Every structure is written in C-alpha cells, then in structure tokens.
CSV table of C-alpha atoms and ligand atoms in Angstrom, one decimal:
chain,number,residue,atom,x,y,z
A,1,MET,CA,0.0,0.0,0.0
A,2,ASN,CA,1.4,3.4,-1.0
A,3,ILE,CA,0.1,6.2,1.2
A,4,ILE,CA,0.4,9.9,0.9
A,5,ILE,CA,0.2,12.1,4.1
A,6,VAL,CA,-0.7,15.7,3.7
A,7,GLY,CA,-1.5,18.7,5.9
A,8,THR,CA,-5.1,20.0,5.4
A,9,GLN,CA,-4.5,23.4,6.9
A,10,TRP,CA,-1.5,25.8,7.0
A,11,GLY,CA,1.0,23.3,8.2
A,12,ASP,CA,1.9,22.3,11.8
A,13,GLU,CA,-1.2,19.9,11.9
A,14,GLY,CA,0.9,17.3,13.8
A,15,LYS,CA,1.9,15.3,10.8
A,16,GLY,CA,5.1,14.2,12.4
A,17,LYS,CA,3.4,12.0,15.0
A,18,ILE,CA,0.9,10.5,12.4
A,19,ILE,CA,3.8,9.7,10.1
A,20,ASP,CA,5.8,8.2,13.0
A,21,ILE,CA,2.9,5.9,13.8
A,22,LEU,CA,2.2,4.9,10.2
A,23,SER,CA,6.0,4.4,9.5
A,24,SER,CA,5.9,1.2,11.5
A,25,GLN,CA,3.5,-0.3,8.9
A,26,VAL,CA,5.5,0.5,5.7
A,27,ASP,CA,9.0,-0.3,4.3
A,28,TYR,CA,10.0,3.1,2.8
A,29,ILE,CA,9.3,6.6,4.0
A,30,VAL,CA,9.9,9.4,1.6
A,31,ARG,CA,9.9,13.2,1.9
A,32,TYR,CA,8.7,14.8,-1.3
A,33,GLN,CA,8.7,18.5,-1.1
A,34,GLY,CA,9.8,21.6,1.0
A,35,GLY,CA,13.1,21.9,2.8
A,36,ASN,CA,14.3,22.9,6.3
A,37,ASN,CA,11.4,25.3,6.6
A,38,ALA,CA,9.5,22.3,7.9
A,39,GLY,CA,9.8,20.9,11.4
A,40,HIS,CA,8.3,17.6,12.6
A,41,THR,CA,8.4,16.8,16.3
A,42,VAL,CA,8.2,13.1,17.4
A,43,VAL,CA,8.1,12.0,21.0
A,44,VAL,CA,9.5,8.4,21.5
A,45,PRO,CA,8.4,6.7,24.7
A,46,ALA,CA,10.9,5.5,27.2
A,47,SER,CA,12.4,2.1,26.2
A,48,PRO,CA,12.2,-0.8,28.5
A,49,ALA,CA,16.0,-0.6,28.8
A,50,GLY,CA,15.6,2.7,30.7
A,51,GLY,CA,15.8,6.4,30.2
A,52,GLY,CA,12.9,8.8,29.8
A,53,SER,CA,10.9,9.6,26.7
A,54,LYS,CA,12.9,11.4,23.9
A,55,GLU,CA,11.8,14.3,21.7
A,56,TYR,CA,13.2,14.5,18.2
A,57,ILE,CA,12.7,17.5,15.8
A,58,PHE,CA,13.2,16.6,12.1
A,59,HIS,CA,13.6,19.2,9.4
A,60,LEU,CA,14.7,17.2,6.5
A,61,ILE,CA,15.2,13.5,7.3
A,62,PRO,CA,12.0,11.5,7.4
A,63,SER,CA,11.1,10.7,11.1
A,64,GLY,CA,10.8,7.0,9.9
A,65,ILE,CA,14.6,6.9,10.5
A,66,LEU,CA,13.7,6.2,14.1
A,67,HIS,CA,12.2,2.8,13.1
A,68,PRO,CA,14.9,0.2,12.6
A,69,GLY,CA,14.7,-1.6,9.2
A,70,LYS,CA,13.0,1.1,7.3
A,71,THR,CA,14.5,2.9,4.3
A,72,CYS,CA,14.1,6.7,4.4
A,73,CYS,CA,14.5,8.9,1.3
A,74,ILE,CA,14.7,12.6,0.5
A,75,GLY,CA,13.0,12.8,-2.9
A,76,ASN,CA,13.9,15.0,-5.9
A,77,GLY,CA,11.1,17.5,-4.9
A,78,VAL,CA,12.9,18.6,-1.7
A,79,VAL,CA,15.4,21.4,-1.5
A,80,ILE,CA,18.3,20.6,0.7
A,81,ASP,CA,20.6,22.8,2.8
A,82,PRO,CA,23.5,20.3,3.1
A,83,ALA,CA,24.9,21.8,6.2
A,84,VAL,CA,21.5,21.5,8.0
A,85,LEU,CA,21.2,17.9,6.7
A,86,LEU,CA,24.7,17.0,8.0
A,87,GLN,CA,23.8,18.6,11.4
A,88,GLU,CA,20.7,16.4,11.6
A,89,ILE,CA,22.6,13.3,10.6
A,90,ASN,CA,25.2,13.9,13.2
A,91,GLY,CA,22.5,14.7,15.8
A,92,LEU,CA,21.0,11.3,15.1
A,93,LYS,CA,24.4,9.6,15.4
A,94,LYS,CA,24.9,11.2,18.8
A,95,ALA,CA,21.5,9.7,19.9
A,96,GLY,CA,22.7,6.3,18.8
A,97,ILE,CA,20.9,6.1,15.4
A,98,ARG,CA,23.2,5.7,12.5
A,99,PRO,CA,21.7,6.5,9.1
A,100,GLY,CA,23.5,4.1,6.7
A,101,GLY,CA,22.3,2.1,3.7
A,102,ASN,CA,18.8,2.8,4.9
A,103,PHE,CA,19.0,6.6,4.1
A,104,LYS,CA,19.0,7.8,0.6
A,105,ILE,CA,19.0,11.3,-1.0
A,106,SER,CA,17.9,12.0,-4.6
A,107,CYS,CA,20.7,13.2,-6.8
A,108,LEU,CA,18.1,15.4,-8.5
A,109,ALA,CA,17.1,17.3,-5.3
A,110,HIS,CA,18.2,21.0,-5.5
A,111,VAL,CA,20.7,22.4,-3.1
A,112,ILE,CA,20.0,25.5,-1.0
A,113,MET,CA,23.1,27.7,-1.5
A,114,PRO,CA,24.2,30.5,0.9
A,115,TYR,CA,23.0,33.1,-1.5
A,116,HIS,CA,19.5,31.7,-1.4
A,117,GLY,CA,19.1,32.3,2.2
A,118,LYS,CA,20.5,35.8,2.0
A,119,LEU,CA,18.3,36.6,-0.9
A,120,ASP,CA,15.2,35.3,0.9
A,121,GLN,CA,16.0,37.7,3.9
A,122,LEU,CA,16.8,40.7,1.9
A,123,ARG,CA,13.8,40.4,-0.5
A,124,GLU,CA,11.5,39.9,2.5
A,125,ALA,CA,12.9,43.0,4.2
A,126,LYS,CA,12.3,45.0,1.1
A,127,ARG,CA,8.7,43.8,0.5
A,128,ALA,CA,5.8,46.0,1.5
A,129,ASN,CA,3.5,42.9,1.7
A,130,LYS,CA,5.6,40.6,3.9
A,131,ILE,CA,5.1,36.8,3.6
A,132,GLY,CA,6.5,35.8,6.9
A,133,THR,CA,9.1,33.5,5.2
A,134,THR,CA,11.3,31.4,7.4
A,135,GLY,CA,14.3,33.0,5.6
A,136,ARG,CA,15.9,29.6,4.9
A,137,GLY,CA,16.3,30.3,1.1
A,138,ILE,CA,13.4,28.0,0.2
A,139,GLY,CA,11.7,30.3,-2.3
A,140,PRO,CA,15.0,31.4,-4.1
A,141,CYS,CA,16.2,27.8,-4.4
A,142,TYR,CA,12.9,26.7,-6.0
A,143,ALA,CA,13.0,29.8,-8.2
A,144,ASP,CA,16.4,28.8,-9.5
A,145,LYS,CA,15.1,25.3,-10.2
A,146,ILE,CA,12.3,26.7,-12.3
A,147,ASN,CA,14.8,29.2,-13.9
A,148,ARG,CA,17.0,26.3,-14.9
A,149,CYS,CA,20.0,27.5,-13.1
A,150,GLY,CA,19.8,25.4,-9.9
A,151,ILE,CA,22.4,23.2,-8.5
A,152,ARG,CA,21.5,19.6,-7.6
A,153,MET,CA,22.8,17.2,-5.0
A,154,GLY,CA,24.4,15.2,-7.9
A,155,ASP,CA,26.4,18.2,-9.0
A,156,LEU,CA,28.2,18.4,-5.6
A,157,LEU,CA,29.8,15.0,-6.6
A,158,ASN,CA,31.2,16.5,-9.8
A,159,PRO,CA,33.7,19.2,-9.2
A,160,LYS,CA,33.9,20.3,-12.9
A,161,ILE,CA,30.1,20.7,-13.4
A,162,PHE,CA,29.7,22.2,-9.9
A,163,LYS,CA,32.3,24.8,-10.8
A,164,GLU,CA,30.7,25.7,-14.0
A,165,LYS,CA,27.3,26.1,-12.4
A,166,LEU,CA,28.5,27.9,-9.4
A,167,LEU,CA,30.5,30.5,-11.5
A,168,ASP,CA,27.5,31.1,-13.7
A,169,ASN,CA,25.2,31.7,-10.7
A,170,LEU,CA,27.6,34.0,-8.8
A,171,LYS,CA,28.3,36.1,-11.9
A,172,GLU,CA,24.6,36.9,-12.0
A,173,LYS,CA,23.7,36.9,-8.3
A,174,ASN,CA,26.6,39.0,-7.1
A,175,GLU,CA,25.5,41.7,-9.5
A,176,ILE,CA,22.0,41.5,-8.0
A,177,PHE,CA,23.3,41.6,-4.5
A,178,LYS,CA,25.5,44.6,-5.3
A,179,LYS,CA,23.1,46.6,-7.3
A,180,VAL,CA,19.7,45.9,-5.9
A,181,TYR,CA,20.6,45.2,-2.3
A,182,ASP,CA,23.9,46.9,-1.7
A,183,TYR,CA,25.2,43.7,-0.2
A,184,GLN,CA,28.7,42.2,-0.5
A,185,ALA,CA,29.6,39.6,-3.1
A,186,PHE,CA,29.7,35.9,-2.3
A,187,SER,CA,33.2,34.3,-2.6
A,188,PHE,CA,33.4,31.5,-5.2
A,189,ASN,CA,36.3,29.8,-3.5
A,190,LYS,CA,34.7,29.5,-0.1
A,191,ILE,CA,31.4,28.1,-1.4
A,192,TYR,CA,33.2,25.8,-3.9
A,193,LYS,CA,35.4,24.4,-1.1
A,194,ASP,CA,32.6,24.1,1.5
A,195,TYR,CA,30.0,22.5,-0.8
A,196,LEU,CA,32.4,20.0,-2.5
A,197,GLY,CA,33.1,19.0,1.2
A,198,PHE,CA,29.4,18.6,1.9
A,199,GLY,CA,29.1,16.5,-1.3
A,200,ARG,CA,31.9,14.2,-0.1
A,201,GLU,CA,30.3,13.8,3.3
A,202,LEU,CA,26.9,13.0,1.8
A,203,ALA,CA,28.0,11.0,-1.2
A,204,GLU,CA,27.3,7.7,0.4
A,205,TYR,CA,23.6,8.6,0.5
A,206,ILE,CA,23.1,10.3,-2.9
A,207,CYS,CA,21.5,8.1,-5.5
A,208,ASP,CA,18.8,7.8,-8.1
A,209,THR,CA,15.8,7.5,-5.6
A,210,GLN,CA,13.2,7.3,-8.3
A,211,LYS,CA,14.7,4.0,-9.6
A,212,LEU,CA,15.0,2.7,-5.9
A,213,LEU,CA,11.4,3.5,-5.2
A,214,SER,CA,10.1,2.2,-8.5
A,215,LYS,CA,11.9,-1.1,-7.8
A,216,ALA,CA,10.6,-1.2,-4.3
A,217,ILE,CA,7.0,-0.9,-5.7
A,218,ALA,CA,7.7,-3.6,-8.3
A,219,ASN,CA,8.8,-5.8,-5.3
A,220,LYS,CA,5.5,-5.1,-3.5
A,221,LYS,CA,7.0,-3.0,-0.8
A,222,ASP,CA,4.9,-0.4,1.0
A,223,ILE,CA,5.8,3.4,0.9
A,224,LEU,CA,4.7,6.3,2.9
A,225,PHE,CA,5.0,9.6,1.2
A,226,GLU,CA,5.5,12.3,3.8
A,227,GLY,CA,4.2,15.8,2.9
A,228,ALA,CA,5.5,18.9,4.7
A,229,GLN,CA,3.6,22.1,5.3
A,230,GLY,CA,0.0,22.1,4.3
A,231,THR,CA,-2.6,22.4,1.5
A,232,PHE,CA,-3.0,26.2,2.1
A,233,LEU,CA,0.7,26.8,1.8
A,234,ASP,CA,0.8,25.1,-1.5
A,235,ILE,CA,2.3,27.1,-4.3
A,236,ASP,CA,-0.9,26.8,-6.4
A,237,PHE,CA,-3.8,26.1,-4.2
A,238,GLY,CA,-2.5,28.0,-1.1
A,239,THR,CA,-3.4,31.5,0.0
A,240,TYR,CA,-1.0,33.0,-2.5
A,241,PRO,CA,1.3,34.9,-2.1
A,242,PHE,CA,1.3,33.8,1.5
A,243,VAL,CA,2.5,30.4,0.7
A,244,THR,CA,5.7,28.4,0.5
A,245,SER,CA,7.2,27.6,-2.9
A,246,SER,CA,6.5,23.9,-3.3
A,247,SER,CA,3.6,21.6,-4.1
A,248,ALA,CA,2.4,20.7,-0.6
A,249,THR,CA,-0.6,18.9,-1.9
A,250,SER,CA,-0.8,15.2,-2.7
A,251,ALA,CA,0.1,15.7,-6.4
A,252,GLY,CA,3.5,16.9,-5.2
A,253,ALA,CA,4.3,13.3,-4.0
A,254,CYS,CA,4.4,12.3,-7.7
A,255,THR,CA,6.5,15.1,-9.1
A,256,GLY,CA,8.6,15.1,-6.0
A,257,THR,CA,9.6,11.4,-6.2
A,258,GLY,CA,8.9,10.2,-9.8
A,259,ILE,CA,6.3,7.7,-8.7
A,260,PRO,CA,3.2,7.9,-11.0
A,261,PRO,CA,-0.3,8.8,-9.7
A,262,VAL,CA,-1.6,5.3,-10.6
A,263,LYS,CA,0.7,3.7,-8.0
A,264,MET,CA,-0.7,5.7,-5.2
A,265,ASP,CA,-3.3,3.9,-3.1
A,266,LYS,CA,-4.5,6.3,-0.4
A,267,VAL,CA,-4.2,9.9,0.8
A,268,ILE,CA,-4.6,10.6,4.5
A,269,GLY,CA,-5.1,14.2,5.5
A,270,VAL,CA,-3.8,15.4,8.9
A,271,THR,CA,-6.1,18.1,10.5
A,272,LYS,CA,-5.8,19.9,13.8
A,273,ALA,CA,-9.0,20.0,16.0
A,274,TYR,CA,-8.6,23.9,15.6
A,275,THR,CA,-6.5,25.9,13.1
A,276,THR,CA,-3.0,27.5,13.2
A,277,ARG,CA,-1.0,29.5,10.9
A,278,VAL,CA,2.6,30.9,11.1
A,279,GLY,CA,3.7,33.9,9.2
A,280,GLU,CA,1.4,36.5,7.3
A,281,GLY,CA,-1.7,36.0,5.3
A,282,PRO,CA,-5.5,35.7,5.7
A,283,PHE,CA,-6.9,33.6,8.5
A,284,PRO,CA,-10.7,34.1,8.8
A,285,THR,CA,-11.2,32.1,12.0
A,286,GLU,CA,-8.2,33.6,14.0
A,287,PHE,CA,-8.9,34.2,17.7
A,288,ALA,CA,-8.7,37.6,19.1
A,289,GLY,CA,-7.2,39.1,22.3
A,290,GLU,CA,-6.4,37.2,25.4
A,291,PHE,CA,-8.1,34.0,24.2
A,292,GLN,CA,-5.4,33.8,21.4
A,293,LYS,CA,-2.7,33.7,24.1
A,294,ILE,CA,-4.5,31.1,26.2
A,295,MET,CA,-5.0,28.7,23.4
A,296,ARG,CA,-1.4,29.2,22.1
A,297,SER,CA,-0.1,28.3,25.4
A,298,ARG,CA,-2.4,25.3,25.9
A,299,GLY,CA,-1.5,24.0,22.5
A,300,LYS,CA,2.2,24.9,22.8
A,301,GLU,CA,1.8,26.5,19.5
A,302,PHE,CA,5.4,27.8,18.8
A,303,GLY,CA,7.2,26.8,15.6
A,304,ALA,CA,9.5,23.7,15.7
A,305,THR,CA,11.7,25.4,13.1
A,306,THR,CA,11.8,29.1,14.0
A,307,GLY,CA,10.2,29.2,17.5
A,308,ARG,CA,7.8,31.8,16.2
A,309,PRO,CA,4.4,32.0,18.0
A,310,ARG,CA,1.7,30.5,15.8
A,311,ARG,CA,-1.5,32.2,15.2
A,312,CYS,CA,-4.5,30.2,16.5
A,313,GLY,CA,-8.2,30.0,15.6
A,314,TRP,CA,-11.3,27.9,15.4
A,315,PHE,CA,-11.7,24.9,13.1
A,316,ASP,CA,-12.4,26.1,9.6
A,317,SER,CA,-14.4,23.4,7.8
A,318,LEU,CA,-14.2,25.3,4.4
A,319,LEU,CA,-10.5,24.8,4.5
A,320,VAL,CA,-10.6,21.2,5.4
A,321,LYS,CA,-13.4,20.4,2.8
A,322,GLU,CA,-11.4,22.0,0.1
A,323,ALA,CA,-8.2,20.1,1.2
A,324,VAL,CA,-10.2,16.8,1.0
A,325,SER,CA,-11.2,17.7,-2.6
A,326,ILE,CA,-7.8,18.9,-3.8
A,327,ASN,CA,-5.8,16.1,-2.3
A,328,GLY,CA,-8.2,13.2,-2.8
A,329,ILE,CA,-8.3,12.5,1.0
A,330,SER,CA,-10.3,9.5,2.1
A,331,GLU,CA,-9.4,9.6,5.8
A,332,LEU,CA,-8.5,12.2,8.2
A,333,ALA,CA,-6.2,12.0,11.2
A,334,LEU,CA,-7.5,14.5,13.8
A,335,THR,CA,-4.8,15.9,16.1
A,336,LYS,CA,-4.7,17.8,19.4
A,337,LEU,CA,-8.3,17.2,20.3
A,338,ASP,CA,-7.2,17.4,24.1
A,339,ILE,CA,-6.3,21.0,23.7
A,340,LEU,CA,-10.0,21.8,23.5
A,341,ASP,CA,-10.8,19.7,26.7
A,342,GLU,CA,-11.5,22.7,29.0
A,343,LEU,CA,-13.6,24.9,26.7
A,344,LYS,CA,-17.2,25.5,27.6
A,345,ALA,CA,-18.3,26.1,24.0
A,346,ILE,CA,-16.5,25.4,20.7
A,347,GLU,CA,-17.1,27.3,17.4
A,348,VAL,CA,-16.8,25.6,14.0
A,349,CYS,CA,-16.7,27.8,10.9
A,350,VAL,CA,-19.4,26.6,8.4
A,351,ALA,CA,-19.4,29.6,6.0
A,352,TYR,CA,-17.9,33.0,5.2
A,353,LYS,CA,-19.7,36.2,4.8
A,354,TYR,CA,-18.2,38.9,2.6
A,355,LYS,CA,-19.9,42.1,1.4
A,356,GLY,CA,-23.4,40.6,2.2
A,357,LYS,CA,-22.7,37.4,0.3
A,358,LEU,CA,-22.6,34.0,1.9
A,359,PHE,CA,-19.9,31.5,0.9
A,360,LYS,CA,-20.3,27.9,1.8
A,361,GLU,CA,-17.1,26.8,0.1
A,362,PHE,CA,-13.5,27.9,0.3
A,363,VAL,CA,-12.8,31.0,-1.9
A,364,PRO,CA,-9.4,31.3,-3.4
A,365,ASP,CA,-9.7,35.0,-3.8
A,366,PRO,CA,-7.2,36.6,-1.3
A,367,GLU,CA,-9.5,39.8,-1.1
A,368,VAL,CA,-12.5,37.8,0.0
A,369,LEU,CA,-10.4,35.7,2.5
A,370,LYS,CA,-9.0,38.9,4.0
A,371,GLY,CA,-12.3,40.4,4.6
A,372,ALA,CA,-14.3,37.3,5.2
A,373,ARG,CA,-16.4,37.1,8.5
A,374,PRO,CA,-16.7,33.5,9.6
A,375,VAL,CA,-20.2,32.1,10.3
A,376,TYR,CA,-19.9,29.7,13.2
A,377,ARG,CA,-21.9,26.8,14.5
A,378,GLN,CA,-21.5,26.6,18.3
A,379,ILE,CA,-21.3,23.3,20.1
A,380,PRO,CA,-21.0,22.7,23.7
A,381,GLY,CA,-17.5,21.7,25.1
A,382,TRP,CA,-17.1,18.4,26.9
A,383,GLN,CA,-15.0,19.9,29.7
A,384,SER,CA,-13.2,16.8,30.8
A,385,PRO,CA,-9.8,15.4,30.0
A,386,THR,CA,-9.3,13.1,27.0
A,387,ALA,CA,-5.5,12.5,27.1
A,388,HIS,CA,-5.7,9.1,28.8
A,389,ILE,CA,-8.5,7.7,26.6
A,390,SER,CA,-7.6,5.0,24.1
A,391,GLN,CA,-10.9,3.9,22.8
A,392,TYR,CA,-13.3,6.0,20.7
A,393,LYS,CA,-16.4,4.9,22.7
A,394,ARG,CA,-14.8,6.1,25.9
A,395,LEU,CA,-14.6,9.7,24.6
A,396,PRO,CA,-17.1,12.0,26.1
A,397,ALA,CA,-20.3,12.1,24.0
A,398,LYS,CA,-19.9,15.8,23.3
A,399,ALA,CA,-16.4,15.1,22.0
A,400,ARG,CA,-17.8,12.5,19.7
A,401,SER,CA,-20.5,14.9,18.5
A,402,TYR,CA,-17.7,17.4,17.7
A,403,ILE,CA,-15.8,14.7,15.7
A,404,SER,CA,-19.0,13.7,13.9
A,405,LEU,CA,-19.6,17.4,13.0
A,406,LEU,CA,-16.1,17.7,11.6
A,407,GLU,CA,-16.5,14.5,9.5
A,408,ALA,CA,-19.9,15.7,8.1
A,409,LEU,CA,-18.6,19.2,7.2
A,410,SER,CA,-15.4,18.2,5.7
A,411,GLY,CA,-16.6,15.0,3.8
A,412,ALA,CA,-14.1,12.5,5.1
A,413,ASP,CA,-14.0,10.0,7.9
A,414,ILE,CA,-11.8,10.5,10.9
A,415,SER,CA,-9.8,7.3,11.4
A,416,MET,CA,-7.3,8.4,14.0
A,417,ILE,CA,-7.6,10.9,16.8
A,418,SER,CA,-4.6,12.2,18.6
A,419,VAL,CA,-5.1,13.3,22.3
A,420,GLY,CA,-1.5,13.9,23.3
A,421,SER,CA,2.1,14.1,21.9
A,422,SER,CA,3.2,10.6,22.5
A,423,ARG,CA,2.5,7.6,20.3
A,424,ALA,CA,0.4,6.0,22.9
A,425,GLU,CA,-2.0,8.9,23.1
A,426,THR,CA,-3.8,8.0,19.9
A,427,ILE,CA,-7.3,6.6,19.3
A,428,PHE,CA,-7.8,4.4,16.2
A,429,VAL,CA,-11.4,4.6,15.1
B,1,IMP,P1,9.0,29.8,3.4
B,1,IMP,O1,8.6,28.5,2.9
B,1,IMP,O2,10.1,29.8,4.4
B,1,IMP,O3,9.4,30.8,2.2
B,1,IMP,O4,7.8,30.5,4.1
B,1,IMP,C1,6.6,30.9,3.5
B,1,IMP,C2,5.4,30.7,4.3
B,1,IMP,O5,5.2,29.4,4.7
B,1,IMP,C3,5.6,31.5,5.7
B,1,IMP,O6,4.4,32.0,6.1
B,1,IMP,C4,6.0,30.4,6.7
B,1,IMP,O7,5.7,30.7,8.0
B,1,IMP,C5,5.2,29.2,6.1
B,1,IMP,N1,5.8,27.9,6.4
B,1,IMP,C6,6.8,27.3,5.8
B,1,IMP,N2,7.1,26.1,6.3
B,1,IMP,C7,6.2,26.0,7.2
B,1,IMP,C8,5.9,24.8,8.1
B,1,IMP,O8,6.6,23.8,8.1
B,1,IMP,N3,4.8,24.9,9.0
B,1,IMP,C9,4.1,26.1,8.9
B,1,IMP,N4,4.3,27.2,8.2
B,1,IMP,C10,5.3,27.1,7.3
C-alpha cells in the first residue's frame, strides 16, 4: 500500500506524529517537497532498557529513521541545505541512530546555497507585503530550479560541473546583491570548497531514488509519502502569495519522487482540531485578544523550526473540505483534540460572509479571504480530560459529537484521533 500524508490546513497539523505511527507499517518513508522550513516533532516513549521519553525534531530526514529496518528517502522535490542535513545526521548519530544504507538522497534534489538564504531575507525585508518566510532560502532555491540555473545534489559530486554552475550563478547573483541590495559579493572559493566538502560527506547517501522507489513498488514494498507544510501553503492552491514555494498537496508526491499517480493507493489528511498559521496571510477564524494567548499556550503553538508563535483560531471546515477535494483525501487523522478539553463552548466555521454574500465553500480570492467574516456553529464543550482515553467509545459524548460534525462538514471519515504528543495517546477509530 502506498500512502500519501498531507496537511489540510496551514502546516503544523501534527503530521510528524501520524507519520511516525504509520512508519511502522511500511517499508519506505519518503519526503517529497519543502526543505528545512519544515519541522516535525516526534516523541518516542521510554524504552524498557531505561531512560525517559525522547523528543526529536526533524527538518529534512523522514522521522521514519527512528524505526529500525525502514528505508528513508529525501526525494527530488525537496530542496536541501546540506549543512543542515549534516547537522541532523550528526545529531542522530549522537543519539545512537546511524543512518547508513537505509538513508537515501535523490541526486536530483536541488541544493540551497548561501546566496538563497540571504536573498530570501533581503527580499522579505524590502517587500511592503511581507510573507513571513522562514528565511531559509526555500523560495529562491525553487525559483532557480524553475529558472533552470539550480544546483542539484548530484552536482556536488562532480567538481567540474559544480564549478561551471557555481561560477554562472555567482556572476549573476553577485550583481543583483550589489546593485539591488547593496550587499557584499559571495566568494566563489569558499562556497566551492565548502559545498564539495558537503558533497563528499553526503556521497554515500546520494543516488537515483526514483529507480530505488520504482523497484521497491515492483517488489510489493509499502511506501509512505510524507508531505511537509499544508494544503493552504501550496504554491498553487494555497493562499498565494502567503504560501511556500513547493507543491504541498498530494500531487507533489508524484512530481517530488517520480512515482506515478496510478501507483498511489490512499491519501490521509492530517487536520488539527482547531486551526493554526505561522507567518502572514489571511486567516478568517483567527482568535482575538487574550483567548489567542491562552490557546497558544495550551496547544504549545510555537514553531518547531523558528520558534515563532503560531496564530491560532477555530476549526475552519471550508479549508478542510477544500483540502479533502484537492488532495483526494479518504481519511483524516485529527490531532490535538485534548487542547479543547477545557472549553465551555466550541465554534466551528461553516461559511464565510463577505460584502453581504454567503460563501459555503472555500474561496481562493485573497481579497475575499482577507475580509471574510466567519459564520460559526457553536457546540458545547465536553470539559473533561481526554488524554488518557484510548478507545473511541470512551470519549465524552460531546467530544464524539464534535468529531462527527467535523466529519460531516469536511466530507471525510476520521480514522485516527490524537489526544497527546506521545505515540500511545492515539485513538484508532
Ligand atoms: P518559506 O517556505 O520559508 O518561504 O515560508 C513561506 C510561508 O510558509 C511562511 O508564512 C512560513 O511561516 C510558512 N511555512 C513554511 N514552512 C512551514 C511549516 O513547516 N509549517 C508552517 N508554516 C510554514
């Protein structure tokens, strides 16, 4: 079975935990888009051998690496900052996990260069309409890919080709830095030396992952395609321009790995029991005032990558219904239900009102989204803890009603409910 996991909101839906749980059921786990703008947090329970539970934050390597015997790949659709990737590999080694023959990087994945990060930050500083980028060079790296001047992981293994490409890039980029941003030029020698060094260190992992995965499918192996960010950060279907620069929807799993759509069996959407967003952009159901702070602190809503506070709001069923349609989602994994435990009443957005018009479906028009007033359906809160509950029928009746309402409004069944950060705090419906 080949399963794609996608976020149905603006990222940070808790995909890391769901991917970690499903990883035990597959042979291969593949990241297909984004870069180190993403952050997945996984909490591994204490082992019988002793020691407390451990928290791991992954930016590039699939969290499946924590499961012995699985092969983890970074697909061609991902953009890689090799220094960050090496840090992550070394961090794992220190924790006693040694990525070896079970870790592969696509030779076609594009490399984030030092000028990409700088350009991202300088461009953002100049923009009137800021995006709230993570400043990691993601957008400029994807722009070079589309502009056909990008440098790929395979190039780092070939000094002659790398030299040609880097010289060409610096010739143009250093002019832009000087003339547009009044910023100093990047040194060819330093980048050339550093990045060939990264190439040497990563060489053992770099290969043709498309062939590897294709053969795995021919041999009836199961693959989990791990999406980063979320549907509404997708470059095409997200709330443009407040999006990331990759295809965060399920279609990205095909272009980002080279596995054709006909080989995909199922798409699971991960959705938070409320909504969050980091960075700028429209967010119709955003909480106001003190309640925003309370919910942020209850949900520990701070970015795993940048530490930025996340904006929090009520569940927006228009978003999730749209995500179900765009991604072909047949099942949803609902996360962080426990964060709503104490609330007296819970609101669910069922429509938007804009200039006297009622919208019952998501509207891709940024102007409408910016001015949209949410229409809510209020339901009573269950006001009792859910974190210890492991069976659906043991959930409070009001919590079950909330879940049924979300299913009815979004048009997909909820097959998993997460009520805490550890693997054990999960209800399988
Ligand atoms: P970029 O991808 O760093 O250019 O950021 C573009 C937008 O996407 C910003 O609003 C970021 O906050 C947001 N973003 C990027 N990656 C993530 C993520 O993993 N989770 C949530 N938001 C993200």
